[in-house]
Coordinates of C-alpha atoms in Angstrom, one line a residue:
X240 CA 21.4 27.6 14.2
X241 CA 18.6 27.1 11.5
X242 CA 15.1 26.8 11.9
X243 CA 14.8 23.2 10.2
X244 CA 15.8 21.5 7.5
X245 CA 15.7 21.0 4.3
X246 CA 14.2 17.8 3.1
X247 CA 12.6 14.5 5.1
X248 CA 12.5 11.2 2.9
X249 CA 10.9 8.1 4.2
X250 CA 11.7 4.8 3.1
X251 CA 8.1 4.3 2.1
X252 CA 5.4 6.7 3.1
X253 CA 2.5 3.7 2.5
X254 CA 3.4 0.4 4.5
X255 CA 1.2 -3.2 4.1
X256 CA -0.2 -4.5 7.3
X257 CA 2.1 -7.4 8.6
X258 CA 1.2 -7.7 12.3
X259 CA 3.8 -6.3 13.6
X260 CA 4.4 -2.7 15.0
X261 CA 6.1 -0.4 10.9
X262 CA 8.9 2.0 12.0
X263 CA 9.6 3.6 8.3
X264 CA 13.2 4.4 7.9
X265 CA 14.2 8.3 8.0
X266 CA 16.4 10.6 6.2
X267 CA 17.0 14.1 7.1
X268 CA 18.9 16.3 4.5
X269 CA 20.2 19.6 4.8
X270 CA 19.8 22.5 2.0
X271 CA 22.7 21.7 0.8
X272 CA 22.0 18.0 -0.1
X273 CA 24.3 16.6 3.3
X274 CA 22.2 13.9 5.3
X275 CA 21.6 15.1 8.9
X276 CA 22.0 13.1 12.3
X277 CA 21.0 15.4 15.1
X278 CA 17.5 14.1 15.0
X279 CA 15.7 11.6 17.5
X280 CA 12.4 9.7 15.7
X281 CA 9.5 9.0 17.5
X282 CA 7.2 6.5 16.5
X283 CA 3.6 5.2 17.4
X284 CA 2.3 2.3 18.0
X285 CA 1.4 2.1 14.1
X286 CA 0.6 -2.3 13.9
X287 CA -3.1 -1.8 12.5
X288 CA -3.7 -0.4 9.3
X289 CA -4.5 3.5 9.8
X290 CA -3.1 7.0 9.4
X291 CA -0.2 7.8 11.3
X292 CA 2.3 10.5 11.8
X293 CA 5.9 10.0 13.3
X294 CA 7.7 12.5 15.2
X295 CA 11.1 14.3 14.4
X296 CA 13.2 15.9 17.1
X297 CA 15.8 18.0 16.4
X298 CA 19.1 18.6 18.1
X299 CA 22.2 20.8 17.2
X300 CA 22.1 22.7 14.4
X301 CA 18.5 22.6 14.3
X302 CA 15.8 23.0 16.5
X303 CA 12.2 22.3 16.2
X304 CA 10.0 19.3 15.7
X305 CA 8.5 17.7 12.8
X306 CA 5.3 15.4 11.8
X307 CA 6.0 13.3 9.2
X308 CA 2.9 11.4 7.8
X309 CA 2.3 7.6 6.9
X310 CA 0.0 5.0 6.0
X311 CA -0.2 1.5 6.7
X312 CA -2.4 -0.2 4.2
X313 CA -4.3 -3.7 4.6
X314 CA -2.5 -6.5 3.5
X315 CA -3.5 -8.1 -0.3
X316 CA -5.3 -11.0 -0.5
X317 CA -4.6 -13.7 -2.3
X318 CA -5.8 -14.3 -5.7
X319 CA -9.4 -15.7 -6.4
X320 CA -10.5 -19.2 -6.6
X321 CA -13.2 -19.1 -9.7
X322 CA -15.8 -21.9 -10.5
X323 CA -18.0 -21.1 -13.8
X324 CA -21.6 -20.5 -12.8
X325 CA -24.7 -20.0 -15.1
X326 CA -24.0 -16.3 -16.1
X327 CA -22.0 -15.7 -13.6
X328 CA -18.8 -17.2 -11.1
X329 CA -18.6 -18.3 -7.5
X330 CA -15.4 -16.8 -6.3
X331 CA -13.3 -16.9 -3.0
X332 CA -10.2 -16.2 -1.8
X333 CA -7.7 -16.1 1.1
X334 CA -8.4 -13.6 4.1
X335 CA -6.3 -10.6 4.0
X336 CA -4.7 -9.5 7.4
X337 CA -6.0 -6.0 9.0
X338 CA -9.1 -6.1 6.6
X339 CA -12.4 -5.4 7.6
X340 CA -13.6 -6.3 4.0
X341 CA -13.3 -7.1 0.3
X342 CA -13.9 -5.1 -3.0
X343 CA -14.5 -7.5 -5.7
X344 CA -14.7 -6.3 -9.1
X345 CA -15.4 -7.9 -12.5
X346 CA -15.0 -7.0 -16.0
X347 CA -14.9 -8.7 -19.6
X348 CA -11.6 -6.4 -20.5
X349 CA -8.4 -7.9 -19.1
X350 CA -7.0 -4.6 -18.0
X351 CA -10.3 -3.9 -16.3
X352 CA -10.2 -0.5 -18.1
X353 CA -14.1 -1.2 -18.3
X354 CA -15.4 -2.8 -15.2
X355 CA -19.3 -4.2 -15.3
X356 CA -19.5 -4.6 -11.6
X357 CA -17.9 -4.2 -8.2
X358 CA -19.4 -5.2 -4.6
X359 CA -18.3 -5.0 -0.9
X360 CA -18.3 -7.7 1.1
X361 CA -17.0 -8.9 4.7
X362 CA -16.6 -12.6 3.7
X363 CA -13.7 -14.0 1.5
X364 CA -15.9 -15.2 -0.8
X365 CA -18.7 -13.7 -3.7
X366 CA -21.7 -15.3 -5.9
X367 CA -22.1 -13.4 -9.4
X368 CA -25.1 -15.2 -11.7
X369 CA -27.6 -14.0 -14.4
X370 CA -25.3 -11.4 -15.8
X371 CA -23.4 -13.0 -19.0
X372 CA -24.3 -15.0 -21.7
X373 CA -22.7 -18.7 -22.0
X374 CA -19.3 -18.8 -22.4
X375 CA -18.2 -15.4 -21.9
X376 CA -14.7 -14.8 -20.4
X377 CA -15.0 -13.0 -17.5
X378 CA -12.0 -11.2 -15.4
X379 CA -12.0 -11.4 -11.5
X380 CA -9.7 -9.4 -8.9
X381 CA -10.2 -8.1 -5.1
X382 CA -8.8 -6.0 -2.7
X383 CA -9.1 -5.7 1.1
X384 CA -10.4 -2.4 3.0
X385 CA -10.3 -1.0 5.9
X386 CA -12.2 1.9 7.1
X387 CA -10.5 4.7 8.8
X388 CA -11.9 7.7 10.1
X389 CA -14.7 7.4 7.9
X390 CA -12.6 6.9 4.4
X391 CA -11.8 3.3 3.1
X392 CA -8.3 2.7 3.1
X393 CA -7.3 -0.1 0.5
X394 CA -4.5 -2.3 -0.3
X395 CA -3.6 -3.3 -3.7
X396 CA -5.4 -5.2 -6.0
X397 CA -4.9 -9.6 -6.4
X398 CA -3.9 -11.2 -9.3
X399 CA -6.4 -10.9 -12.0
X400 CA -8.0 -14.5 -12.5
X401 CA -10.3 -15.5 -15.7
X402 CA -13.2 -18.2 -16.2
X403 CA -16.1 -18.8 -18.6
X404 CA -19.9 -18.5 -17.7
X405 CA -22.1 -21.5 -18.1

């Protein structure tokens, strides 16, 4: 009998928000590189974006239990709408499921590898003005958050969108 094994792979250790309750798929190796099956998973109820940890039981050769983290991330939202504004942009965009809010973040560099400005907000939608001169190419994208134990959790980035101040 060993004590435990060797190596636990998920099939993805960060999940997106879809509703309905993740159950990430689990692989159990031995030292010797042989995939284990005398193991019984538990799972939580993991449906809302969060931390979790699943449960390993092990049977046979092994005994012992193991906690195997996870994360299950708010879902992306859809890429911004853009209308030109006078030194600015009014943007919105579609809701993203399991947020609580939106990061929107702005740049004139396409790669945003120099970012002017980010906000929060709890709507889908943002009003930038006053900040660029007239016709200056501006790059838009958002994410959604939630906030989990104190610490935002945050999904990936939309679609970077472009449009021209007034």
């Amino acid at each position: 009998t060993f004590s435990a094994p060797w190596s636990v792979k998920l099939s993805a250790s960060k999940l997106t928000y879809n509703g309905k309750v993740q159950k990430p798929k689990v692989a159990v190796f031995s030292e010797d590189g042989k995939k284990l099956t005398s193991y019984r998973v538990s799972y939580p109820k993991s449906k809302a974006p969060g931390k979790y940890k699943l449960t390993i039981r092990f049977t046979g050769d092994y005994s012992g239990t193991i906690k195997v983290p996870y994360t299950i991330v708010p879902a992306k939202p859809g890429a911004p709408k853009l209308k030109a504004a006078k030194g600015g942009f009014n943007a919105s965009w579609k809701k993203a499921g399991g947020a609580e809010g939106y990061q929107i973040e702005w740049s004139w560099d396409k790669s945003f590898m120099w970012t002017d400005g980010h906000k929060f907000t709890k709507k889908p939608s943002f009003n930038l003005k006053k900040q660029y001169s007239k016709k200056s190419v501006i790059y838009v994208h958002v994410r959604s958050y939630k906030t989990v134990g104190g610490k935002k959790l945050y999904s990936g980035c939309s679609k970077a969108k472009s449009v021209k101040a007034k």
